[in-house]
Amino acid sequence: AQMALERDYETQREYDTRYRVLLEAAREAFAFVSVNSGRVIDANSAAAALIGVAREDVIGTIFSQEFEGRRRGEFMQSLSAAAQAESVRPLELNLRRAEQRVLVTPTAFRAAGEQLLLCRIDTAEAAESVADELT
Amino acid sequence: AQMALERDYETQREYDTRYRVLLEAAREAFAFVSVNSGRVIDANSAAAALIGVAREDVIGTIFSQEFEGRRRGEFMQSLSAAAQAESVRPLELNLRRAEQRVLVTPTAFRAAGEQLLLCRIDTAEAAESVADELT
């Protein structure tokens, strides 16, 4: 059992590495948010740049405080509701520091017993250019 | 030691889940390729759609065979060289099935003792529109 566990452990470590490489290779902005605390548990450089904080300072920030006029409880409820909607329905929000309109698309999931949201953050302009391409 | 290992294991499982959610939430096309075998070990739906294979069939394909006129050894060497270049230098390639020109940007890393490449695949048009935005 110990050996099987160690073998599994090695496999899982590989996902840890793949995860980190993928997160940084993405040019889209991504933030992982804990539903319970409302805090950012991880985010990539693209997200940090968009939010307007240093990469090393983004982890631990209260996600709702990065947006204008959003209170934590209500904000996390809106995100969770959007994540559970049948069709993808991004939230239109204004970033507080950058004073920029963005679309936040949340995906809800559970990992190690904790409810998490993966939020993709698109600038409103980028979202429009994608929409243009699809029409 | 057993308990510490189990605790670590739980943490690593969380990364496994985060990895899968992130890979599918990305609209950019990503493929993980083994340097040794030249085979795709994982890819997202965006990559499968671009390459022109079903999501479930993309894993295990020889990556070089998806591009026109590329032999495995020479192809993997070009990708590795591009990944090790000081500045990011994407490879211009033609997708065989879709007959589409793409830019492949590789990132080299090592996980569980194996050399891997994460390849981001951009359609040439999408890459140009990003370049336009930056100018």
PDB file of C-alpha atoms in Angstrom:
ATOM      1  CA  ALA A   1       0.000   0.000   0.000  1.00  0.00           C
ATOM      2  CA  GLN A   2       2.881   2.332   0.876  1.00  0.00           C
ATOM      3  CA  MET A   3       4.531   1.693  -2.491  1.00  0.00           C
ATOM      4  CA  ALA A   4       1.299   2.177  -4.413  1.00  0.00           C
ATOM      5  CA  LEU A   5       0.759   5.423  -2.556  1.00  0.00           C
ATOM      6  CA  GLU A   6       4.266   6.590  -3.432  1.00  0.00           C
ATOM      7  CA  ARG A   7       3.745   5.703  -7.082  1.00  0.00           C
ATOM      8  CA  ASP A   8       0.486   7.650  -7.122  1.00  0.00           C
ATOM      9  CA  TYR A   9       2.200  10.490  -5.343  1.00  0.00           C
ATOM     10  CA  GLU A  10       4.772  10.713  -8.146  1.00  0.00           C
ATOM     11  CA  THR A  11       1.975  10.844 -10.746  1.00  0.00           C
ATOM     12  CA  GLN A  12       0.193  13.561  -8.803  1.00  0.00           C
ATOM     13  CA  ARG A  13       3.395  15.587  -8.563  1.00  0.00           C
ATOM     14  CA  GLU A  14       3.494  15.553 -12.340  1.00  0.00           C
ATOM     15  CA  TYR A  15       0.060  17.225 -12.457  1.00  0.00           C
ATOM     16  CA  ASP A  16       1.269  19.837 -10.010  1.00  0.00           C
ATOM     17  CA  THR A  17       4.067  20.748 -12.467  1.00  0.00           C
ATOM     18  CA  ARG A  18       1.835  20.608 -15.544  1.00  0.00           C
ATOM     19  CA  TYR A  19      -0.647  22.858 -13.735  1.00  0.00           C
ATOM     20  CA  ARG A  20       1.965  25.536 -13.029  1.00  0.00           C
ATOM     21  CA  VAL A  21       3.409  25.468 -16.550  1.00  0.00           C
ATOM     22  CA  LEU A  22      -0.058  25.665 -18.124  1.00  0.00           C
ATOM     23  CA  LEU A  23      -1.214  28.509 -15.864  1.00  0.00           C
ATOM     24  CA  GLU A  24       1.768  30.648 -16.903  1.00  0.00           C
ATOM     25  CA  ALA A  25       1.654  29.675 -20.597  1.00  0.00           C
ATOM     26  CA  ALA A  26      -1.947  30.892 -20.869  1.00  0.00           C
ATOM     27  CA  ARG A  27      -2.290  34.441 -22.144  1.00  0.00           C
ATOM     28  CA  GLU A  28      -5.876  34.517 -20.918  1.00  0.00           C
ATOM     29  CA  ALA A  29      -6.241  35.795 -17.350  1.00  0.00           C
ATOM     30  CA  PHE A  30      -7.213  33.100 -14.814  1.00  0.00           C
ATOM     31  CA  ALA A  31      -7.836  33.294 -11.055  1.00  0.00           C
ATOM     32  CA  PHE A  32      -8.779  30.451  -8.705  1.00  0.00           C
ATOM     33  CA  VAL A  33     -11.052  31.687  -5.910  1.00  0.00           C
ATOM     34  CA  SER A  34     -12.161  29.902  -2.726  1.00  0.00           C
ATOM     35  CA  VAL A  35     -15.966  30.073  -2.446  1.00  0.00           C
ATOM     36  CA  ASN A  36     -15.767  29.902   1.334  1.00  0.00           C
ATOM     37  CA  SER A  37     -13.275  32.701   1.992  1.00  0.00           C
ATOM     38  CA  GLY A  38     -13.750  34.668  -1.227  1.00  0.00           C
ATOM     39  CA  ARG A  39      -9.965  34.868  -1.490  1.00  0.00           C
ATOM     40  CA  VAL A  40      -7.779  34.286  -4.547  1.00  0.00           C
ATOM     41  CA  ILE A  41      -5.838  31.063  -3.967  1.00  0.00           C
ATOM     42  CA  ASP A  42      -3.907  31.248  -7.255  1.00  0.00           C
ATOM     43  CA  ALA A  43      -3.777  33.393 -10.384  1.00  0.00           C
ATOM     44  CA  ASN A  44      -1.508  33.801 -13.365  1.00  0.00           C
ATOM     45  CA  SER A  45       0.605  36.765 -14.463  1.00  0.00           C
ATOM     46  CA  ALA A  46      -2.021  37.746 -17.036  1.00  0.00           C
ATOM     47  CA  ALA A  47      -4.640  38.030 -14.270  1.00  0.00           C
ATOM     48  CA  ALA A  48      -2.305  39.935 -11.943  1.00  0.00           C
ATOM     49  CA  ALA A  49      -1.461  42.399 -14.746  1.00  0.00           C
ATOM     50  CA  LEU A  50      -5.151  42.943 -15.541  1.00  0.00           C
ATOM     51  CA  ILE A  51      -6.145  43.373 -11.870  1.00  0.00           C
ATOM     52  CA  GLY A  52      -3.167  45.693 -11.394  1.00  0.00           C
ATOM     53  CA  VAL A  53      -1.258  43.930  -8.609  1.00  0.00           C
ATOM     54  CA  ALA A  54       2.154  42.256  -8.562  1.00  0.00           C
ATOM     55  CA  ARG A  55       2.052  38.523  -9.321  1.00  0.00           C
ATOM     56  CA  GLU A  56       3.274  37.671  -5.811  1.00  0.00           C
ATOM     57  CA  ASP A  57       0.644  39.865  -4.112  1.00  0.00           C
ATOM     58  CA  VAL A  58      -2.427  38.541  -5.919  1.00  0.00           C
ATOM     59  CA  ILE A  59      -2.711  35.351  -3.849  1.00  0.00           C
ATOM     60  CA  GLY A  60      -4.711  35.993  -0.696  1.00  0.00           C
ATOM     61  CA  THR A  61      -6.512  39.102  -1.944  1.00  0.00           C
ATOM     62  CA  ILE A  62     -10.285  39.172  -1.488  1.00  0.00           C
ATOM     63  CA  PHE A  63     -11.493  38.799  -5.056  1.00  0.00           C
ATOM     64  CA  SER A  64     -14.620  40.984  -4.647  1.00  0.00           C
ATOM     65  CA  GLN A  65     -12.513  43.934  -3.468  1.00  0.00           C
ATOM     66  CA  GLU A  66     -10.841  44.091  -6.872  1.00  0.00           C
ATOM     67  CA  PHE A  67     -14.161  45.078  -8.452  1.00  0.00           C
ATOM     68  CA  GLU A  68     -16.181  48.274  -8.047  1.00  0.00           C
ATOM     69  CA  GLY A  69     -19.125  48.277  -5.659  1.00  0.00           C
ATOM     70  CA  ARG A  70     -19.149  44.553  -4.918  1.00  0.00           C
ATOM     71  CA  ARG A  71     -19.627  43.103  -1.455  1.00  0.00           C
ATOM     72  CA  ARG A  72     -18.053  39.744  -0.758  1.00  0.00           C
ATOM     73  CA  GLY A  73     -21.159  37.651   0.016  1.00  0.00           C
ATOM     74  CA  GLU A  74     -23.317  38.986  -2.796  1.00  0.00           C
ATOM     75  CA  PHE A  75     -20.360  38.826  -5.189  1.00  0.00           C
ATOM     76  CA  MET A  76     -19.549  35.184  -4.458  1.00  0.00           C
ATOM     77  CA  GLN A  77     -23.249  34.326  -4.824  1.00  0.00           C
ATOM     78  CA  SER A  78     -23.400  35.992  -8.246  1.00  0.00           C
ATOM     79  CA  LEU A  79     -20.289  34.104  -9.361  1.00  0.00           C
ATOM     80  CA  SER A  80     -21.606  30.766  -8.094  1.00  0.00           C
ATOM     81  CA  ALA A  81     -24.984  31.371  -9.760  1.00  0.00           C
ATOM     82  CA  ALA A  82     -23.285  32.236 -13.060  1.00  0.00           C
ATOM     83  CA  ALA A  83     -21.157  29.094 -12.812  1.00  0.00           C
ATOM     84  CA  GLN A  84     -24.250  26.958 -12.293  1.00  0.00           C
ATOM     85  CA  ALA A  85     -26.276  28.514 -15.127  1.00  0.00           C
ATOM     86  CA  GLU A  86     -27.055  26.137 -17.962  1.00  0.00           C
ATOM     87  CA  SER A  87     -25.396  28.264 -20.611  1.00  0.00           C
ATOM     88  CA  VAL A  88     -22.186  30.159 -19.937  1.00  0.00           C
ATOM     89  CA  ARG A  89     -23.146  33.606 -18.712  1.00  0.00           C
ATOM     90  CA  PRO A  90     -20.183  35.840 -17.915  1.00  0.00           C
ATOM     91  CA  LEU A  91     -20.525  38.611 -15.325  1.00  0.00           C
ATOM     92  CA  GLU A  92     -19.871  42.164 -16.464  1.00  0.00           C
ATOM     93  CA  LEU A  93     -17.745  43.895 -13.846  1.00  0.00           C
ATOM     94  CA  ASN A  94     -15.462  46.883 -13.439  1.00  0.00           C
ATOM     95  CA  LEU A  95     -11.926  46.350 -12.201  1.00  0.00           C
ATOM     96  CA  ARG A  96     -11.268  48.819  -9.404  1.00  0.00           C
ATOM     97  CA  ARG A  97      -7.555  49.521  -9.873  1.00  0.00           C
ATOM     98  CA  ALA A  98      -7.403  49.470 -13.670  1.00  0.00           C
ATOM     99  CA  GLU A  99     -10.856  51.110 -14.047  1.00  0.00           C
ATOM    100  CA  GLN A 100     -11.547  48.651 -16.832  1.00  0.00           C
ATOM    101  CA  ARG A 101     -14.701  46.825 -17.822  1.00  0.00           C
ATOM    102  CA  VAL A 102     -14.190  43.048 -17.873  1.00  0.00           C
ATOM    103  CA  LEU A 103     -16.195  39.882 -18.338  1.00  0.00           C
ATOM    104  CA  VAL A 104     -15.673  37.212 -15.675  1.00  0.00           C
ATOM    105  CA  THR A 105     -16.582  33.634 -16.605  1.00  0.00           C
ATOM    106  CA  PRO A 106     -16.615  31.305 -13.584  1.00  0.00           C
ATOM    107  CA  THR A 107     -16.383  27.496 -13.520  1.00  0.00           C
ATOM    108  CA  ALA A 108     -17.353  25.810 -10.238  1.00  0.00           C
ATOM    109  CA  PHE A 109     -15.592  22.684  -9.016  1.00  0.00           C
ATOM    110  CA  ARG A 110     -14.586  20.864  -5.859  1.00  0.00           C
ATOM    111  CA  ALA A 111     -11.012  19.916  -4.981  1.00  0.00           C
ATOM    112  CA  ALA A 112      -9.767  18.349  -1.743  1.00  0.00           C
ATOM    113  CA  GLY A 113     -13.188  18.964  -0.178  1.00  0.00           C
ATOM    114  CA  GLU A 114     -13.163  22.689  -0.914  1.00  0.00           C
ATOM    115  CA  GLN A 115     -15.479  24.525  -3.297  1.00  0.00           C
ATOM    116  CA  LEU A 116     -13.510  26.543  -5.792  1.00  0.00           C
ATOM    117  CA  LEU A 117     -14.230  28.792  -8.740  1.00  0.00           C
ATOM    118  CA  LEU A 118     -11.938  29.166 -11.704  1.00  0.00           C
ATOM    119  CA  CYS A 119     -12.575  32.650 -13.102  1.00  0.00           C
ATOM    120  CA  ARG A 120     -11.498  33.617 -16.579  1.00  0.00           C
ATOM    121  CA  ILE A 121     -11.219  37.392 -16.878  1.00  0.00           C
ATOM    122  CA  ASP A 122     -11.535  38.931 -20.336  1.00  0.00           C
ATOM    123  CA  THR A 123     -11.306  42.601 -21.149  1.00  0.00           C
ATOM    124  CA  ALA A 124     -14.594  43.697 -22.708  1.00  0.00           C
ATOM    125  CA  GLU A 125     -12.758  44.622 -25.943  1.00  0.00           C
ATOM    126  CA  ALA A 126     -11.130  41.196 -26.288  1.00  0.00           C
ATOM    127  CA  ALA A 127     -14.515  39.527 -25.715  1.00  0.00           C
ATOM    128  CA  GLU A 128     -16.055  41.644 -28.477  1.00  0.00           C
ATOM    129  CA  SER A 129     -13.323  40.721 -30.962  1.00  0.00           C
ATOM    130  CA  VAL A 130     -13.933  37.009 -30.241  1.00  0.00           C
ATOM    131  CA  ALA A 131     -17.670  37.581 -30.776  1.00  0.00           C
ATOM    132  CA  ASP A 132     -16.908  39.306 -34.080  1.00  0.00           C
ATOM    133  CA  GLU A 133     -14.870  36.342 -35.264  1.00  0.00           C
ATOM    134  CA  LEU A 134     -17.745  33.964 -34.500  1.00  0.00           C
ATOM    135  CA  THR A 135     -20.324  35.945 -36.501  1.00  0.00           C
TER     136      THR A 135
ATOM    137  CA  ALA B   1       5.629   9.571   7.615  1.00  0.00           C
ATOM    138  CA  GLN B   2       2.615   7.685   6.272  1.00  0.00           C
ATOM    139  CA  MET B   3       0.280  10.410   7.477  1.00  0.00           C
ATOM    140  CA  ALA B   4       2.420  13.191   6.044  1.00  0.00           C
ATOM    141  CA  LEU B   5       2.490  11.358   2.736  1.00  0.00           C
ATOM    142  CA  GLU B   6      -1.288  11.036   2.759  1.00  0.00           C
ATOM    143  CA  ARG B   7      -1.702  14.711   3.541  1.00  0.00           C
ATOM    144  CA  ASP B   8       0.629  15.602   0.666  1.00  0.00           C
ATOM    145  CA  TYR B   9      -1.236  13.207  -1.561  1.00  0.00           C
ATOM    146  CA  GLU B  10      -4.486  15.052  -0.866  1.00  0.00           C
ATOM    147  CA  THR B  11      -2.834  18.368  -1.786  1.00  0.00           C
ATOM    148  CA  GLN B  12      -1.472  16.885  -4.994  1.00  0.00           C
ATOM    149  CA  ARG B  13      -4.889  15.541  -5.917  1.00  0.00           C
ATOM    150  CA  GLU B  14      -6.150  19.085  -5.703  1.00  0.00           C
ATOM    151  CA  TYR B  15      -3.634  20.138  -8.370  1.00  0.00           C
ATOM    152  CA  ASP B  16      -4.763  17.278 -10.577  1.00  0.00           C
ATOM    153  CA  THR B  17      -8.316  18.670 -10.442  1.00  0.00           C
ATOM    154  CA  ARG B  18      -7.245  22.284 -10.909  1.00  0.00           C
ATOM    155  CA  TYR B  19      -5.146  21.195 -13.895  1.00  0.00           C
ATOM    156  CA  ARG B  20      -8.097  19.523 -15.629  1.00  0.00           C
ATOM    157  CA  VAL B  21     -10.493  22.402 -14.992  1.00  0.00           C
ATOM    158  CA  LEU B  22      -7.935  24.959 -16.218  1.00  0.00           C
ATOM    159  CA  LEU B  23      -7.070  22.990 -19.352  1.00  0.00           C
ATOM    160  CA  GLU B  24     -10.728  22.904 -20.399  1.00  0.00           C
ATOM    161  CA  ALA B  25     -11.513  26.500 -19.385  1.00  0.00           C
ATOM    162  CA  ALA B  26      -8.742  27.794 -21.677  1.00  0.00           C
ATOM    163  CA  ARG B  27      -9.935  28.852 -25.108  1.00  0.00           C
ATOM    164  CA  GLU B  28      -6.358  28.818 -26.369  1.00  0.00           C
ATOM    165  CA  ALA B  29      -5.302  25.450 -27.813  1.00  0.00           C
ATOM    166  CA  PHE B  30      -2.802  23.540 -25.649  1.00  0.00           C
ATOM    167  CA  ALA B  31      -1.101  20.163 -26.171  1.00  0.00           C
ATOM    168  CA  PHE B  32       1.378  18.424 -23.850  1.00  0.00           C
ATOM    169  CA  VAL B  33       3.921  16.411 -25.833  1.00  0.00           C
ATOM    170  CA  SER B  34       6.491  13.867 -24.599  1.00  0.00           C
ATOM    171  CA  VAL B  35       9.937  14.770 -25.993  1.00  0.00           C
ATOM    172  CA  ASN B  36      11.006  11.145 -25.884  1.00  0.00           C
ATOM    173  CA  SER B  37       8.113   9.557 -27.772  1.00  0.00           C
ATOM    174  CA  GLY B  38       6.894  12.607 -29.691  1.00  0.00           C
ATOM    175  CA  ARG B  39       3.367  11.674 -28.662  1.00  0.00           C
ATOM    176  CA  VAL B  40       0.612  13.924 -27.311  1.00  0.00           C
ATOM    177  CA  ILE B  41       0.072  13.001 -23.664  1.00  0.00           C
ATOM    178  CA  ASP B  42      -2.767  15.477 -23.106  1.00  0.00           C
ATOM    179  CA  ALA B  43      -4.548  18.252 -24.996  1.00  0.00           C
ATOM    180  CA  ASN B  44      -7.663  20.351 -24.549  1.00  0.00           C
ATOM    181  CA  SER B  45     -10.814  20.518 -26.659  1.00  0.00           C
ATOM    182  CA  ALA B  46      -9.592  23.708 -28.339  1.00  0.00           C
ATOM    183  CA  ALA B  47      -6.450  21.879 -29.533  1.00  0.00           C
ATOM    184  CA  ALA B  48      -8.399  18.811 -30.686  1.00  0.00           C
ATOM    185  CA  ALA B  49     -10.801  21.029 -32.657  1.00  0.00           C
ATOM    186  CA  LEU B  50      -7.917  22.889 -34.310  1.00  0.00           C
ATOM    187  CA  ILE B  51      -6.007  19.690 -35.160  1.00  0.00           C
ATOM    188  CA  GLY B  52      -9.238  18.163 -36.418  1.00  0.00           C
ATOM    189  CA  VAL B  53      -9.518  15.042 -34.242  1.00  0.00           C
ATOM    190  CA  ALA B  54     -12.029  14.060 -31.560  1.00  0.00           C
ATOM    191  CA  ARG B  55     -11.014  15.070 -28.037  1.00  0.00           C
ATOM    192  CA  GLU B  56     -10.739  11.423 -26.968  1.00  0.00           C
ATOM    193  CA  ASP B  57      -8.515  10.490 -29.938  1.00  0.00           C
ATOM    194  CA  VAL B  58      -5.935  13.237 -29.613  1.00  0.00           C
ATOM    195  CA  ILE B  59      -4.038  11.590 -26.731  1.00  0.00           C
ATOM    196  CA  GLY B  60      -1.445   9.178 -28.092  1.00  0.00           C
ATOM    197  CA  THR B  61      -1.188  10.725 -31.563  1.00  0.00           C
ATOM    198  CA  ILE B  62       2.300  11.451 -32.852  1.00  0.00           C
ATOM    199  CA  PHE B  63       2.368  15.235 -32.759  1.00  0.00           C
ATOM    200  CA  SER B  64       4.625  15.667 -35.834  1.00  0.00           C
ATOM    201  CA  GLN B  65       2.191  13.689 -37.982  1.00  0.00           C
ATOM    202  CA  GLU B  66      -0.433  16.391 -37.503  1.00  0.00           C
ATOM    203  CA  PHE B  67       1.739  18.838 -39.442  1.00  0.00           C
ATOM    204  CA  GLU B  68       2.672  18.870 -43.102  1.00  0.00           C
ATOM    205  CA  GLY B  69       6.072  17.525 -44.117  1.00  0.00           C
ATOM    206  CA  ARG B  70       7.458  17.089 -40.638  1.00  0.00           C
ATOM    207  CA  ARG B  71       9.449  14.051 -39.518  1.00  0.00           C
ATOM    208  CA  ARG B  72       9.314  13.141 -35.870  1.00  0.00           C
ATOM    209  CA  GLY B  73      12.993  13.525 -34.909  1.00  0.00           C
ATOM    210  CA  GLU B  74      13.635  16.761 -36.752  1.00  0.00           C
ATOM    211  CA  PHE B  75      10.266  18.130 -35.584  1.00  0.00           C
ATOM    212  CA  MET B  76      10.911  17.439 -31.897  1.00  0.00           C
ATOM    213  CA  GLN B  77      14.383  18.996 -32.242  1.00  0.00           C
ATOM    214  CA  SER B  78      12.895  22.172 -33.743  1.00  0.00           C
ATOM    215  CA  LEU B  79      10.349  22.391 -30.937  1.00  0.00           C
ATOM    216  CA  SER B  80      12.978  21.824 -28.240  1.00  0.00           C
ATOM    217  CA  ALA B  81      15.278  24.425 -29.816  1.00  0.00           C
ATOM    218  CA  ALA B  82      12.439  26.945 -29.995  1.00  0.00           C
ATOM    219  CA  ALA B  83      11.569  26.263 -26.340  1.00  0.00           C
ATOM    220  CA  GLN B  84      15.171  26.897 -25.301  1.00  0.00           C
ATOM    221  CA  ALA B  85      15.611  30.100 -27.316  1.00  0.00           C
ATOM    222  CA  GLU B  86      16.151  33.222 -25.212  1.00  0.00           C
ATOM    223  CA  SER B  87      13.159  35.056 -26.632  1.00  0.00           C
ATOM    224  CA  VAL B  88       9.906  33.298 -27.441  1.00  0.00           C
ATOM    225  CA  ARG B  89      10.095  32.202 -31.054  1.00  0.00           C
ATOM    226  CA  PRO B  90       6.984  30.338 -32.254  1.00  0.00           C
ATOM    227  CA  LEU B  91       7.267  27.799 -35.069  1.00  0.00           C
ATOM    228  CA  GLU B  92       5.212  28.427 -38.202  1.00  0.00           C
ATOM    229  CA  LEU B  93       3.595  25.165 -39.256  1.00  0.00           C
ATOM    230  CA  ASN B  94       0.748  23.861 -41.378  1.00  0.00           C
ATOM    231  CA  LEU B  95      -1.863  21.622 -39.805  1.00  0.00           C
ATOM    232  CA  ARG B  96      -2.322  18.599 -42.028  1.00  0.00           C
ATOM    233  CA  ARG B  97      -6.020  17.806 -41.510  1.00  0.00           C
ATOM    234  CA  ALA B  98      -7.353  21.371 -41.270  1.00  0.00           C
ATOM    235  CA  GLU B  99      -4.876  22.696 -43.899  1.00  0.00           C
ATOM    236  CA  GLN B 100      -4.384  25.719 -41.698  1.00  0.00           C
ATOM    237  CA  ARG B 101      -1.305  27.767 -40.943  1.00  0.00           C
ATOM    238  CA  VAL B 102      -0.601  27.916 -37.189  1.00  0.00           C
ATOM    239  CA  LEU B 103       2.026  29.207 -34.800  1.00  0.00           C
ATOM    240  CA  VAL B 104       3.242  26.703 -32.210  1.00  0.00           C
ATOM    241  CA  THR B 105       4.868  28.127 -29.065  1.00  0.00           C
ATOM    242  CA  PRO B 106       6.585  25.434 -26.971  1.00  0.00           C
ATOM    243  CA  THR B 107       7.582  25.568 -23.286  1.00  0.00           C
ATOM    244  CA  ALA B 108      10.019  22.881 -22.107  1.00  0.00           C
ATOM    245  CA  PHE B 109       9.797  21.388 -18.620  1.00  0.00           C
ATOM    246  CA  ARG B 110      10.460  18.211 -16.690  1.00  0.00           C
ATOM    247  CA  ALA B 111       7.824  16.323 -14.697  1.00  0.00           C
ATOM    248  CA  ALA B 112       8.206  12.975 -12.927  1.00  0.00           C
ATOM    249  CA  GLY B 113      11.594  12.520 -14.645  1.00  0.00           C
ATOM    250  CA  GLU B 114      10.175  12.957 -18.137  1.00  0.00           C
ATOM    251  CA  GLN B 115      10.933  15.799 -20.521  1.00  0.00           C
ATOM    252  CA  LEU B 116       7.747  17.421 -21.737  1.00  0.00           C
ATOM    253  CA  LEU B 117       6.770  20.278 -24.005  1.00  0.00           C
ATOM    254  CA  LEU B 118       3.661  22.346 -23.534  1.00  0.00           C
ATOM    255  CA  CYS B 119       2.707  23.624 -26.987  1.00  0.00           C
ATOM    256  CA  ARG B 120       0.335  26.524 -27.440  1.00  0.00           C
ATOM    257  CA  ILE B 121      -1.182  26.459 -30.920  1.00  0.00           C
ATOM    258  CA  ASP B 122      -2.478  29.719 -32.366  1.00  0.00           C
ATOM    259  CA  THR B 123      -4.085  30.163 -35.736  1.00  0.00           C
ATOM    260  CA  ALA B 124      -1.990  32.594 -37.770  1.00  0.00           C
ATOM    261  CA  GLU B 125      -4.958  35.027 -37.953  1.00  0.00           C
ATOM    262  CA  ALA B 126      -5.439  35.072 -34.168  1.00  0.00           C
ATOM    263  CA  ALA B 127      -1.698  35.697 -33.694  1.00  0.00           C
ATOM    264  CA  GLU B 128      -1.867  38.645 -36.095  1.00  0.00           C
ATOM    265  CA  SER B 129      -4.823  40.209 -34.286  1.00  0.00           C
ATOM    266  CA  VAL B 130      -2.879  39.987 -30.985  1.00  0.00           C
ATOM    267  CA  ALA B 131       0.123  41.605 -32.703  1.00  0.00           C
ATOM    268  CA  ASP B 132      -2.148  44.373 -34.000  1.00  0.00           C
ATOM    269  CA  GLU B 133      -3.413  45.080 -30.498  1.00  0.00           C
ATOM    270  CA  LEU B 134       0.143  45.385 -29.208  1.00  0.00           C
ATOM    271  CA  THR B 135       1.194  47.953 -31.815  1.00  0.00           C
TER     272      THR B 135
END
